[in-house]
Tab-separated table of C-alpha atoms and ligand atoms in Angstrom:
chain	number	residue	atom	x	y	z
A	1	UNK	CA	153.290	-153.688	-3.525
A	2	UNK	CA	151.486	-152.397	-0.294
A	3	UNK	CA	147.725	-151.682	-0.789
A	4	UNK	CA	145.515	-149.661	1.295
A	5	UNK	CA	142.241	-151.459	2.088
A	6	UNK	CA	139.790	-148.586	3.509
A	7	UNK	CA	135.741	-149.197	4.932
A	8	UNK	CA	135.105	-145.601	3.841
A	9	UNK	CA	131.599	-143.434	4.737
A	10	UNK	CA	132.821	-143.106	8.645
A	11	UNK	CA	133.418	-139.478	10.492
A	12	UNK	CA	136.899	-139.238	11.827
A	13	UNK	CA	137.169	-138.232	15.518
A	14	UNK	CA	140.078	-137.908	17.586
A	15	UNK	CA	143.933	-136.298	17.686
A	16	UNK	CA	146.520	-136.751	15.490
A	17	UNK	CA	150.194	-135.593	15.933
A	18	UNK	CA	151.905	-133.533	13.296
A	19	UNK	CA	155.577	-134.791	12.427
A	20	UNK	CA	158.310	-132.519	11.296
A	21	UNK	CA	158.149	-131.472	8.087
A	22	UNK	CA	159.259	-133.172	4.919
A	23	UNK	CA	160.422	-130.467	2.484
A	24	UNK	CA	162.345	-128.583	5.576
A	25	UNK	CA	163.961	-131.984	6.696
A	26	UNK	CA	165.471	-133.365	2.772
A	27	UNK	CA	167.209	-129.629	2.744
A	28	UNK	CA	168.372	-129.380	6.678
A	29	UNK	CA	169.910	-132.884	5.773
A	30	UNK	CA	172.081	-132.307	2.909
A	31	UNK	CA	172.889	-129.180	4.696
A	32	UNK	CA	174.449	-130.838	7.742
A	33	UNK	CA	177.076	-132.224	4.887
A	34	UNK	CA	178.425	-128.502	4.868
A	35	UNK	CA	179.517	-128.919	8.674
A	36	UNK	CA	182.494	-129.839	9.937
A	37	UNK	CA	181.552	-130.713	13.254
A	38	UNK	CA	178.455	-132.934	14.979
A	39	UNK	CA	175.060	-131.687	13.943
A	40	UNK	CA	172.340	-133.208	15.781
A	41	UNK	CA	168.660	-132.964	14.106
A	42	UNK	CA	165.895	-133.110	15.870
A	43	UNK	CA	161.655	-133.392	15.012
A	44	UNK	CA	162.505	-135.373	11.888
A	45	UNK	CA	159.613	-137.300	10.730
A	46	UNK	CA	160.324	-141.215	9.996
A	47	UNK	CA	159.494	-141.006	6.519
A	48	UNK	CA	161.166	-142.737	2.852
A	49	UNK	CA	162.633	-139.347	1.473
A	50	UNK	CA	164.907	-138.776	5.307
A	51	UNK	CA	165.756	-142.022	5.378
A	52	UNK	CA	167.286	-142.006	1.516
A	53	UNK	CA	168.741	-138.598	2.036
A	54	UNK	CA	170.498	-140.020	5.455
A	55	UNK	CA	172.011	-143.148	3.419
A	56	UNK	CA	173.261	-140.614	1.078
A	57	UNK	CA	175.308	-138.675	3.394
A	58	UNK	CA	176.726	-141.829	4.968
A	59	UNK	CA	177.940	-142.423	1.193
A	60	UNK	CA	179.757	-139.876	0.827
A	61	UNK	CA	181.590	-140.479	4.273
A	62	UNK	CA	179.343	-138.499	7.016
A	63	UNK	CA	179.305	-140.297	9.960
A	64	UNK	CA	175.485	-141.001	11.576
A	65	UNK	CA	174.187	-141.635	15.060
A	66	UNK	CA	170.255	-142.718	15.103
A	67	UNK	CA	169.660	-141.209	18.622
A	68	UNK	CA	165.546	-141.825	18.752
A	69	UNK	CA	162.849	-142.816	15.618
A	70	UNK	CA	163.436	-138.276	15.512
A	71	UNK	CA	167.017	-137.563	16.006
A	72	UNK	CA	170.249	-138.140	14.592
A	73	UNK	CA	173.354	-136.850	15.472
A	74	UNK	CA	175.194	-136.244	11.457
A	75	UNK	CA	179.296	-135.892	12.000
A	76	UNK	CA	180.703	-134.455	8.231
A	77	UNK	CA	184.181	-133.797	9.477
A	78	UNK	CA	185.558	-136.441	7.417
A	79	UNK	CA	183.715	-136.755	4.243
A	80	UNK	CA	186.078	-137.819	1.873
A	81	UNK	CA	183.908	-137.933	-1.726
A	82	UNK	CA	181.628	-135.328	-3.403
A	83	UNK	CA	180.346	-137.904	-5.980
A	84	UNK	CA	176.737	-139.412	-4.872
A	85	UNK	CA	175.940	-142.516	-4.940
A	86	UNK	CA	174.273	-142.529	-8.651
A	87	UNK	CA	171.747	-145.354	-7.759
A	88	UNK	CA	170.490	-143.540	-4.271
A	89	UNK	CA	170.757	-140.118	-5.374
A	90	UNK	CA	168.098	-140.548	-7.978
A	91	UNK	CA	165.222	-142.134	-6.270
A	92	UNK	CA	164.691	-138.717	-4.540
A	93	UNK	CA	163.780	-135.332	-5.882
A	94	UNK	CA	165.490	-133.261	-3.141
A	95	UNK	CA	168.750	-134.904	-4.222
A	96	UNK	CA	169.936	-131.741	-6.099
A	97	UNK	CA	170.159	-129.797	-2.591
A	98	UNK	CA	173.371	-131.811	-2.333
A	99	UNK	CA	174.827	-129.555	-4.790
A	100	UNK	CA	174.389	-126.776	-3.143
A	101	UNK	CA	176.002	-127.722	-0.068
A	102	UNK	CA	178.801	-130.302	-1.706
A	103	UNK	CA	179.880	-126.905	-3.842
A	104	UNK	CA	179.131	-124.100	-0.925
A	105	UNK	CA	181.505	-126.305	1.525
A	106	UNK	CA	184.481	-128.062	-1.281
A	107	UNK	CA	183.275	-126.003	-4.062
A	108	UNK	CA	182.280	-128.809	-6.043
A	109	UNK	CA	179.858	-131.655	-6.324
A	110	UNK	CA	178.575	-134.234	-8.406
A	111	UNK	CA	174.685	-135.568	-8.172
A	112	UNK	CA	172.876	-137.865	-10.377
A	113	UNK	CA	169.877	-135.742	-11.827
A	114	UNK	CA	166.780	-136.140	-9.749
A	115	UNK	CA	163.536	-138.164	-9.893
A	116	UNK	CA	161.472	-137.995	-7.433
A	117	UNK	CA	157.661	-137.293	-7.806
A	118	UNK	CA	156.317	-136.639	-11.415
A	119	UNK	CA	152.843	-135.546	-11.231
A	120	UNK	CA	152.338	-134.505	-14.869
A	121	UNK	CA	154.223	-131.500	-15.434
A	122	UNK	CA	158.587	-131.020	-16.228
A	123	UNK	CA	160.452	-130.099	-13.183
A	124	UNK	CA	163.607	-127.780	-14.465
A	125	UNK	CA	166.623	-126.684	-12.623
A	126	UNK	CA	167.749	-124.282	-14.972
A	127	UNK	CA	167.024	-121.452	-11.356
A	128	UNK	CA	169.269	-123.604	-9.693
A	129	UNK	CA	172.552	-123.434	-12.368
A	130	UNK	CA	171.446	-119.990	-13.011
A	131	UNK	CA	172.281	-119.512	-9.309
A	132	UNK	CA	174.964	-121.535	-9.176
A	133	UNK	CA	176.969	-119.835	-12.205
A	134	UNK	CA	176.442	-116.667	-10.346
A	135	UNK	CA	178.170	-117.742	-7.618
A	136	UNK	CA	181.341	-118.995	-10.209
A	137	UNK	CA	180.568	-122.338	-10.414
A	138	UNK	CA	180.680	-124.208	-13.851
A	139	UNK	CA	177.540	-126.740	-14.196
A	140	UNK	CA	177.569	-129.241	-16.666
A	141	UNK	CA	175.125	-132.132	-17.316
A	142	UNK	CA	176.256	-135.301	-18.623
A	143	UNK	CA	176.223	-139.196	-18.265
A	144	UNK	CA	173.371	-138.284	-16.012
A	145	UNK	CA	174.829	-136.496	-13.426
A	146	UNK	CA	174.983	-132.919	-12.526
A	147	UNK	CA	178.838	-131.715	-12.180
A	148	UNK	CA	178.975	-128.268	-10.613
A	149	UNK	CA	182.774	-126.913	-9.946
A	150	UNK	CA	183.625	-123.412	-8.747
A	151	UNK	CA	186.605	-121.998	-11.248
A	152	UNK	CA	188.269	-120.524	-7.632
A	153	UNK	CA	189.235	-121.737	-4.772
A	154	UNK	CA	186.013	-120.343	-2.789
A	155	UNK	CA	182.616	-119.325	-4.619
A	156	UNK	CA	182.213	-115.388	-4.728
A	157	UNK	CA	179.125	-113.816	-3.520
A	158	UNK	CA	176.833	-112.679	-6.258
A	159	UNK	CA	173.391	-110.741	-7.105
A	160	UNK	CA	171.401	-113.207	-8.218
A	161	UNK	CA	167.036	-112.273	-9.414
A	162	UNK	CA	164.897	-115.438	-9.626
A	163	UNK	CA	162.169	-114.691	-12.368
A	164	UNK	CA	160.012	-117.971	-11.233
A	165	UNK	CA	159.747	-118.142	-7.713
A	166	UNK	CA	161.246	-121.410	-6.828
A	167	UNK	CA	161.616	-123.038	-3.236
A	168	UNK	CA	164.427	-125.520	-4.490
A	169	UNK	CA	166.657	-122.323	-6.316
A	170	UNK	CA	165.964	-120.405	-3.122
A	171	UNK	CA	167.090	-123.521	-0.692
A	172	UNK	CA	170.020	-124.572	-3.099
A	173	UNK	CA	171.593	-120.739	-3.827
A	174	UNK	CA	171.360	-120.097	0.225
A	175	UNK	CA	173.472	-123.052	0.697
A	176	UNK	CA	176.156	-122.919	-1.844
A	177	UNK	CA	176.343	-119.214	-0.914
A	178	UNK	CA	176.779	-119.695	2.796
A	179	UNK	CA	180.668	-120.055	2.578
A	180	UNK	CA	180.785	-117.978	-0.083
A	181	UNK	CA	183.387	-114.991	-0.175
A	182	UNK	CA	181.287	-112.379	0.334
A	183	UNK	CA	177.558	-111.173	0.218
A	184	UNK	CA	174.728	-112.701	-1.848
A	185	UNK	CA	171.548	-111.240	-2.538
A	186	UNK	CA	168.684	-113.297	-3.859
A	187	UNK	CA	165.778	-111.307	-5.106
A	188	UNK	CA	162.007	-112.675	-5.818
A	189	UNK	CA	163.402	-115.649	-3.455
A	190	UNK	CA	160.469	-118.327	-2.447
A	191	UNK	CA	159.046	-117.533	1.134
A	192	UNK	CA	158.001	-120.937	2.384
A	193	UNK	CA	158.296	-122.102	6.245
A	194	UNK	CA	160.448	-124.598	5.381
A	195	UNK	CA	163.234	-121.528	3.482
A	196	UNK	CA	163.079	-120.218	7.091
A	197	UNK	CA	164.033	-123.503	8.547
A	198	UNK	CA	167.267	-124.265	6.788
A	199	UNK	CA	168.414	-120.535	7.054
A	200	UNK	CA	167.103	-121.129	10.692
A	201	UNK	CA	169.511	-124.433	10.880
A	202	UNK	CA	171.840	-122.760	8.959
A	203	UNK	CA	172.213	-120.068	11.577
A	204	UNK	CA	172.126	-122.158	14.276
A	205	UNK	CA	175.315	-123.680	12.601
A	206	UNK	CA	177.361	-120.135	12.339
A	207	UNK	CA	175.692	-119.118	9.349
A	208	UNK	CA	175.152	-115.265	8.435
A	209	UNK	CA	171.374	-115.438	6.488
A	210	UNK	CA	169.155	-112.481	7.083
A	211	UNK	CA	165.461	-111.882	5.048
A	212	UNK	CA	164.744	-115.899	4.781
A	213	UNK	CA	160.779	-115.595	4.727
A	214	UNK	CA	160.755	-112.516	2.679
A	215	UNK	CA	161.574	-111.992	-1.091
A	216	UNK	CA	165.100	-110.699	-0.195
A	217	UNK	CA	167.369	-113.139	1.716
A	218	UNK	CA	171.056	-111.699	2.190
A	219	UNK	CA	173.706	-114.212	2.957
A	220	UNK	CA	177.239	-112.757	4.169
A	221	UNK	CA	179.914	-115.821	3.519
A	222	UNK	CA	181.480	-117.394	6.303
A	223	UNK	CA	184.824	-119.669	6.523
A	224	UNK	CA	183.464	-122.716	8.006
A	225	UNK	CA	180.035	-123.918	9.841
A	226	UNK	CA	180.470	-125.712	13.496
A	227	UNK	CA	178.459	-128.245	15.246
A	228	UNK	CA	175.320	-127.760	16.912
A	229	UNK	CA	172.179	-128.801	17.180
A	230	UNK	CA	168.210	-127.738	15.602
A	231	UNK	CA	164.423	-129.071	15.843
A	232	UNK	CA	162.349	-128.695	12.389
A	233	UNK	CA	159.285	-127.449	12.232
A	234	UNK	CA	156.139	-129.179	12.001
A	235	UNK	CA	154.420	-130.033	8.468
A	236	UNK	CA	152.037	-127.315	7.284
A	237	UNK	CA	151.107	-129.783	4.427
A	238	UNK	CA	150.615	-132.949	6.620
A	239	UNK	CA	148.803	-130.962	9.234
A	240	UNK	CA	146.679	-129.206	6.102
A	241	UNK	CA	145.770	-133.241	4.608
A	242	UNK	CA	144.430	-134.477	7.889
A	243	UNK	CA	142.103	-131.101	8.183
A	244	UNK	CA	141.005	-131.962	4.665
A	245	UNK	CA	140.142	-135.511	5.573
A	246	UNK	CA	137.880	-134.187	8.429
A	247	UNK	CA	136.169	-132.067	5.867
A	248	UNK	CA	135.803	-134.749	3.813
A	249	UNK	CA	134.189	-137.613	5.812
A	250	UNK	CA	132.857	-135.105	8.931
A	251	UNK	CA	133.786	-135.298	12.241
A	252	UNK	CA	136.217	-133.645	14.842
A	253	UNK	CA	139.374	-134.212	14.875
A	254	UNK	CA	142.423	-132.491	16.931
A	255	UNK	CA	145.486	-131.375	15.330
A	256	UNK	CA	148.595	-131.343	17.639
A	257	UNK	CA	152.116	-129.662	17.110
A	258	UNK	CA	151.471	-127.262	14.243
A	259	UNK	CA	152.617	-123.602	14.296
A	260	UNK	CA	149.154	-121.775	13.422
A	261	UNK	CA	150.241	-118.978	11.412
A	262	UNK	CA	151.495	-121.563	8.699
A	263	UNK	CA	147.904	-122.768	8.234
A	264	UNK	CA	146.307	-119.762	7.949
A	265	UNK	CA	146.053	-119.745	4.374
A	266	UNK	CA	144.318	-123.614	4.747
A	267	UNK	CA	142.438	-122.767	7.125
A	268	UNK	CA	141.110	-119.780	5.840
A	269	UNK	CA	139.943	-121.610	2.658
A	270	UNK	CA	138.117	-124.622	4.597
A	271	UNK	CA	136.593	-122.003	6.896
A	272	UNK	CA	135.151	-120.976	3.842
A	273	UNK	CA	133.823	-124.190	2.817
A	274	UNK	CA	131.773	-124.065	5.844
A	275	UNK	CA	134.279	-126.423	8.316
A	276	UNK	CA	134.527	-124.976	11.918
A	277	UNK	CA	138.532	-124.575	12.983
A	278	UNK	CA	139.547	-122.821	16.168
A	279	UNK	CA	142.950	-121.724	17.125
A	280	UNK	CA	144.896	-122.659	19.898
A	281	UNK	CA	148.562	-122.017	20.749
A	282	UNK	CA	149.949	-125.348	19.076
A	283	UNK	CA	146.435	-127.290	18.096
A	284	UNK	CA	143.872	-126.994	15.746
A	285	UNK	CA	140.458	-128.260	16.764
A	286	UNK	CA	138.736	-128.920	13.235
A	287	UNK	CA	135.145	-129.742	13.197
A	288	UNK	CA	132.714	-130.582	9.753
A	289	UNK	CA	129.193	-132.034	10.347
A	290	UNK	CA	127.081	-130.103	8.136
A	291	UNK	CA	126.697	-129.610	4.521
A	292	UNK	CA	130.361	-128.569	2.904
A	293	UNK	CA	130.417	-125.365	0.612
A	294	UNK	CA	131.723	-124.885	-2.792
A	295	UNK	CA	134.787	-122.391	-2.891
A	296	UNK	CA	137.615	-121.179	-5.375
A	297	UNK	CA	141.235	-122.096	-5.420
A	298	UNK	CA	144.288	-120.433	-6.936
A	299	UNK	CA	147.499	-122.416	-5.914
A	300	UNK	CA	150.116	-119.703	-5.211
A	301	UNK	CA	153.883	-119.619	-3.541
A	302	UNK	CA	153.346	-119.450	0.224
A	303	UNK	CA	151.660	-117.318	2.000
A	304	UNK	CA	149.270	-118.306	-0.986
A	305	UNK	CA	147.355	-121.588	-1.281
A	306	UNK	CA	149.729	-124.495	-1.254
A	307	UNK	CA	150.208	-125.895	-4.252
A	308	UNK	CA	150.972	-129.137	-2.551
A	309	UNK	CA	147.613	-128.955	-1.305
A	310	UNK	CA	145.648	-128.821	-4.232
A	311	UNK	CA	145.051	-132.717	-4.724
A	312	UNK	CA	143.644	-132.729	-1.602
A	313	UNK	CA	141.488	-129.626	-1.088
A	314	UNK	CA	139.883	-130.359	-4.582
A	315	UNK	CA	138.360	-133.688	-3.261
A	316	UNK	CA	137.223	-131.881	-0.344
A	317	UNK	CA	135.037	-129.744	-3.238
A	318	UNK	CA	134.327	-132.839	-4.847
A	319	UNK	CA	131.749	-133.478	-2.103
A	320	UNK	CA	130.730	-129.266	-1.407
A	321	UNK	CA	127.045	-128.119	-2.731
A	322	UNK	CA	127.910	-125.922	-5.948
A	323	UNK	CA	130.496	-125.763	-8.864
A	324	UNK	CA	133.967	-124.815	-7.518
A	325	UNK	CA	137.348	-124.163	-9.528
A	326	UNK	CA	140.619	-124.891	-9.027
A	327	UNK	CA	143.425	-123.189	-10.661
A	328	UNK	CA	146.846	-124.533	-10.302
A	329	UNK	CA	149.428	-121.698	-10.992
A	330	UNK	CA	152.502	-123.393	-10.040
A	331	UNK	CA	153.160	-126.278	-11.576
A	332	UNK	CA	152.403	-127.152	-15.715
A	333	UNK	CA	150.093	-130.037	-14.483
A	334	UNK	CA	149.007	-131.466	-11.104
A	335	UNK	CA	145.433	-133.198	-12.354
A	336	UNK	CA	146.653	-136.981	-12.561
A	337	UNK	CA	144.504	-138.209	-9.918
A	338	UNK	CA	141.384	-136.643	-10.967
A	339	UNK	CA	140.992	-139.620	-13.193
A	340	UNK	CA	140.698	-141.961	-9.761
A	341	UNK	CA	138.738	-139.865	-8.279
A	342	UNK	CA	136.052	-139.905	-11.479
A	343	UNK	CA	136.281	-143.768	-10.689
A	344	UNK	CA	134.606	-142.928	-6.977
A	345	UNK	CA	132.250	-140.987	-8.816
A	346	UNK	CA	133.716	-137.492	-8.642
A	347	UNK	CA	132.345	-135.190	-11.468
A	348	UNK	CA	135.486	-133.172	-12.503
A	349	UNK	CA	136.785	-131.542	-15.860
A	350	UNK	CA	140.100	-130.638	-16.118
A	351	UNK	CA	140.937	-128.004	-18.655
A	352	UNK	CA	144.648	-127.415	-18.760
A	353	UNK	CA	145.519	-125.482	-15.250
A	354	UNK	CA	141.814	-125.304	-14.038
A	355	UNK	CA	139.824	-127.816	-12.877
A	356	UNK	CA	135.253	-127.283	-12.946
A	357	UNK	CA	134.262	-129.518	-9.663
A	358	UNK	CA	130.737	-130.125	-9.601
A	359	UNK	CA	129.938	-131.569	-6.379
A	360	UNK	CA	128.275	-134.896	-6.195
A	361	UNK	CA	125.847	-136.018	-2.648
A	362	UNK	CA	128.666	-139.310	-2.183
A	363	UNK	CA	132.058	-140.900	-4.110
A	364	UNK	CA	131.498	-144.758	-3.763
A	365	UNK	CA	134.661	-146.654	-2.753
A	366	UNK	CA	136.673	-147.983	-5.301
A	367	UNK	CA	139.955	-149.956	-6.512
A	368	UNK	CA	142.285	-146.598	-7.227
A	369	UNK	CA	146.140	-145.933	-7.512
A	370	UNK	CA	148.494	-142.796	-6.598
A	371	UNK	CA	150.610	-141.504	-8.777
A	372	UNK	CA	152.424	-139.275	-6.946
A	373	UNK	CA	152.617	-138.206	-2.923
A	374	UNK	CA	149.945	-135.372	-2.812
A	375	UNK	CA	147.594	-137.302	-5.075
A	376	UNK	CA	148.132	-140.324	-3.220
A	377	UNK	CA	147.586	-138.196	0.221
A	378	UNK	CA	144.147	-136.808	-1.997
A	379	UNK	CA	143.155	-140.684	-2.996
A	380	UNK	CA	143.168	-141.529	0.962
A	381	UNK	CA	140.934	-138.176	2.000
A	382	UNK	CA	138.182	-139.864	-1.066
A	383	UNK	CA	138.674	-143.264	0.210
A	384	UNK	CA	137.784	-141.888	4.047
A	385	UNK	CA	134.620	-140.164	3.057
A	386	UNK	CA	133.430	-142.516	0.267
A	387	UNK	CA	130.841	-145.351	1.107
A	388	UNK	CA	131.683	-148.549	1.026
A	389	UNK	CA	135.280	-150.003	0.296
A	390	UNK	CA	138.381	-148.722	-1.676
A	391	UNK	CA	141.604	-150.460	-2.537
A	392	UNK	CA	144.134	-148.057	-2.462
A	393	UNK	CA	148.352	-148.984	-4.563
A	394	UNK	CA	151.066	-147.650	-5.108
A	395	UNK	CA	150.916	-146.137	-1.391
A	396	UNK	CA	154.802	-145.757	-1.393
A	397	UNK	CA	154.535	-142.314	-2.967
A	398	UNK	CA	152.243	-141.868	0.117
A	399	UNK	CA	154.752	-142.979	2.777
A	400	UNK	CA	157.457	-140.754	0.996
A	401	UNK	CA	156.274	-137.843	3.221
A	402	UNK	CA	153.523	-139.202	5.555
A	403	UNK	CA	155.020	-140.896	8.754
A	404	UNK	CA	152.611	-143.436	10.007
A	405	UNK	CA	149.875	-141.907	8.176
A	406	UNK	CA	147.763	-145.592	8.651
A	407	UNK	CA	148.501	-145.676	12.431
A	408	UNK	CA	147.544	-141.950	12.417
A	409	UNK	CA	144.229	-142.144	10.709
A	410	UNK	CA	143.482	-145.205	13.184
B	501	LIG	C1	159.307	-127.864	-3.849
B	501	LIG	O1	159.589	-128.365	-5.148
B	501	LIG	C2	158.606	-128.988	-3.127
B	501	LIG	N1	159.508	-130.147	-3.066
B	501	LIG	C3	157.322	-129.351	-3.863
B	501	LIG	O2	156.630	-130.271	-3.035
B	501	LIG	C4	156.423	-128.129	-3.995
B	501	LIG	O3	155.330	-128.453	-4.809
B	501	LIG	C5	157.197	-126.968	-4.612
B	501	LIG	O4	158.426	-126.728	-3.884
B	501	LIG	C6	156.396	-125.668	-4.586
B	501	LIG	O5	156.081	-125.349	-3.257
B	501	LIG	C7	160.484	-130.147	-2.135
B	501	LIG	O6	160.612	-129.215	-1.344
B	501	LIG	C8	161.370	-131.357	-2.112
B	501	LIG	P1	159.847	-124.997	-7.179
B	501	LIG	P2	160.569	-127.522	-6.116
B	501	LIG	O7	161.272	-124.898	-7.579
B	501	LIG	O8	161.580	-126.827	-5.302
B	501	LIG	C9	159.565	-123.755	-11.734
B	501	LIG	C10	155.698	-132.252	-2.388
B	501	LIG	O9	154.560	-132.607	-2.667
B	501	LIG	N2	161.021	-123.872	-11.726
B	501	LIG	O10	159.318	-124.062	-6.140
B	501	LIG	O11	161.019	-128.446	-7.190
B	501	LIG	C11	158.873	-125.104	-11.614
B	501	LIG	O12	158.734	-125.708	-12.889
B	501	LIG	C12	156.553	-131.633	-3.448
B	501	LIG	O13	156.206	-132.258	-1.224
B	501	LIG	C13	161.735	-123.458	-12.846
B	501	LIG	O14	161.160	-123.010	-13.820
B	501	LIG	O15	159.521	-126.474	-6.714
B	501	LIG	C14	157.545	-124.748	-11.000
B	501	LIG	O16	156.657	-124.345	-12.033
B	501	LIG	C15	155.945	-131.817	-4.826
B	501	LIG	N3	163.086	-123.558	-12.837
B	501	LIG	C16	157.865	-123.533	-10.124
B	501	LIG	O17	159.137	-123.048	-10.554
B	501	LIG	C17	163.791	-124.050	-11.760
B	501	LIG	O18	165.026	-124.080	-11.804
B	501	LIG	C18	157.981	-123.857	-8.655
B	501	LIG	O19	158.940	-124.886	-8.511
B	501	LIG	C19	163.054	-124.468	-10.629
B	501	LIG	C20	161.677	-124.372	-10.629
C-alpha cells in the first residue's frame, strides 16, 4: 500500500495546473457508450476512476484509442453487451451512470450496484429508479446487479420532480432521456458545472438538452447521437483543495486552467478567512501569510459551498483564530477524518451534521490514514501545514480523483 511521507510546517509557493474534472469526466464517459459513431474526449485528467470507467466501456465492446495521457478517441458503434463487467463495475461509484446511457441508447442495461467512496453516510439511488420508471423502464435489484429494461421499444419522455437534489439522478435521467420519444422535464434538477458538461457533450453529440445549470433541464428525444468531439472542464474541487492547502501552510501559489466563476463560492469563503485571491481570466493567484480567520460553513448543492469541499476547508479552520462551524447539509455523515486530524492535534467535536472547530496555534505531523477521496485530499492539506513529519495510507482514495497530486504539490 502506497504511503505518503510529508516534512510538513513549509509555505507552498509556485503554480499548479488544474486537470479536467473528475465528476464531469466518469459521466461524459459512460455517455460516449450512447454514440454510435467516434467520440473523441479531450482535458481528461489521468486519474483511477477514468481509467476504470474506460476498461468498462471496452467490456462491453466500445472500441478505444489512447490519443495523449488527455484524449481518447471512444468508437461505440459496435457494442455488442449491456451487461458490465460485475468485478469492474463495482470498484467505482459513478458506475450507475452506465444505466442511464445502456437504457437511453438499447433501452436496457445491467450494472453491478456501486461502491465507490463511503465516507460515513448511505448513498441511495432510489432518485435514479424513480427517474428511470418515469421514463418506462422496469428496475429491479437482484444478485447484485441493477437490471433496468424499458417495457417499449424506445423510453417515453416523462415529467419527472426530484425532491432531494441529486447530481447523479440529474446526470443519469438526462441520459436515459436523451433518445427518449419525446420531451422530459426534470424539476429541482442539481445545478453543478459538471450537469452542464455532459448536457454540453451531450449536445455536442446531436443531443437536444436546454436549462442544464438551472433547476429545469428540458430534454427533447432524439433517434440516434453521432460522432464528435468535446474538452471537459477543469476541476472546481481540485482547483478549490490546492487553494486550501495554501491557506493552510501560507504561501503563494498560482492556480492555472480554472474557469473563475466556478470558484466563486470557495473563494468567497477563504477570502473570508482572511487569504488574499485575485482573479484573472483563467488563474487564480492565492496568497496566505498572515494570521487565518475563523468562518462558518453550510455545505449546499452548487452554487452553494461544495460539499466535496468540506474535509478540506474544515482543516483550513482547524488552524484560524476563533471557534468556527461546519454544517454538512448534504450528505448523512462526512466527519470520518476528523478523528486523524485530532491525532495532529486538531481540537474538533463533531455533533451529528455540525462540526465546533476550535482553532489550535499548530497540528504536529503524524502517522494518519484516508478513508475516503476528500478526506484523504483534507489529510494531505494537515500534513502540508503541520510541523514536523506525517505518514500518510491508504492514498489510493486520493489518486481516485487527484492526477499527479505528489508531482503537483512538488
Ligand atoms: C456526486 O455524488 C459526486 N460524485 C459526489 O462527489 C458529491 O459529493 C455529490 O455529487 C454532491 O455534489 C460523483 O459525481 C461521482 P447526490 P452523488 O446524488 O451523485 C441523496 C467526490 O468526492 N440522494 O447529489 O452520489 C444523497 O443521499 C464525490 O467526488 C438520495 O436521497 O450525490 C445525498 O444526501 C463524493 N437519493 C444527496 O441526495 C438518490 O437517489 C446528494 O447526493 C440520490 C441521492
Amino acid at each position: 500500500m502506497t504511503k505518503y511521507i510529508v516534512q510538513g510546517g513549509k509555505p507552498l509557493f509556485g503554480e499548479v495546473e488544474i486537470s479536467g474534472a473528475k465528476n464531469a469526466a466518469v459521466a461524459i464517459i459512460p455517455a460516449a457508450l450512447m454514440v454510435d459513431g467516434v467520440c473523441r474526449i479531450e482535458n481528461l485528467p489521468q486519474i483511477s476512476d477514468v481509467t476504470m470507467s474506460l476498461k468498462i466501456l471496452e467490456n462491453l465492446g466500445a472500441q478505444i484509442r489512447v490519443v495523449n495521457r488527455h484524449t481518447v478517441e471512444i468508437d461505440s458503434t459496435c457494442i455488442r453487451s449491456t451487461r458490465t463487467d460485475y468485478e469492474l463495475a463495482r470498484k467505482i461509484r459513478a458506475s450507475y451512470y452506465l444505466i442511464g446511457a445502456l437504457l437511453g441508447r438499447f433501452g436496457h442495461g445491467e450494472v453491478a450496484m456501486p461502491g465507490g467512496c463511503n465516507f460515513g453516510g448511505v448513498r441511495p439511488i432510489d432518485l435514479h429508479v424513480k427517474g428511470f420508471t418515469s421514463l418506462g423502464a422496469k428496475v429491479t435489484v437482484e444478485g447484485g446487479f441493477i437490471r433496468a429494461a424499458a417495457d417499449r421499444p424506445r423510453l417515453k419522455g416523462a415529467n419527472i420532480y426530484l425532491d432531494v437534489v441529486s447530481v447523479g439522478a440529474t446526470m443519469n435521467i438526462m441520459m436515459a432521456a436523451a433518445m427518449a420519444e419525446g420531451n422530459t422535464v426534470i424539476e429541482n434538477a442539481a445545478r453543478e458545472p459538471h450537469i452542464v458538461d455532459l448536457a454540453n457533450f451531450l449536445n455536442s453529440m446531436g443531443a437536444n438538452i436546454r436549462g442544464a445549470g438551472t433547476d429545469t433541464i428540458k430534454i427533447r428525444g432524439v433517434d440516434r447521437l453521432r460522432g464528435g468531439s468535446y474538452a471537459i472542464i477543469p476541476d472546481q474541487i481540485e482547483a478549490g483543495t490546492y487553494m486550501a492547502a495554501a491557506a493552510a501552510a501560507g504561501g503563494q501559489i498560482l492556480v492555472k486552467n480554472i474557469i473563475p466563476k466556478h470558484m466563486d463560492c470557495i473563494t468567497a469563503k477563504l477570502q473570508e478567512c482572511g487569504v488574499e485571491v485575485e482573479e484573472h481570466e483563467d488563474t487564480l493567484l492565492v496568497r496566505r501569510n498572515g494570521p487565518l480567520r475563523r468562518a462558518n460553513i453550510k455545505t449546499l448543492p452548487y452554487p452553494g459551498f461544495p460539499t466535496d469541499m468540506q474535509p478540506q476547508i474544515t482543516t483550513v479552520l482547524s488552524l484560524a483564530q476563533g471557534i468556527s462551524l461546519v454544517t454538512e447539509s448534504v450528505w448523512s455523515s462526512r466527519y470520518r477524518y476528523v478523528d486523524e486530524l485530532r491525532r495532529m492535534g486538531a481540537s474538533i467535536q463533531v455533533d451529528d451534521k455540525t462540526a465546533v472547530v476550535e482553532g489550535v496555534d499548530h497540528l504536529v505531523g503524524a502517522p494518519i490514514q484516508a478513508s475516503d477521496l476528500r478526506a484523504g485530499a483534507a489529510l494531505v492539506i494537515a500534513a502540508l501545514a503541520a510541523r514536523g513529519q506525517s505518514e500518510i495510507s491508504c492514498v489510493h482514495y486520493i489518486e481516485r480523483g487527484y492526477e499527479n497530486l505528489v508531482e503537483k504539490l512538488r
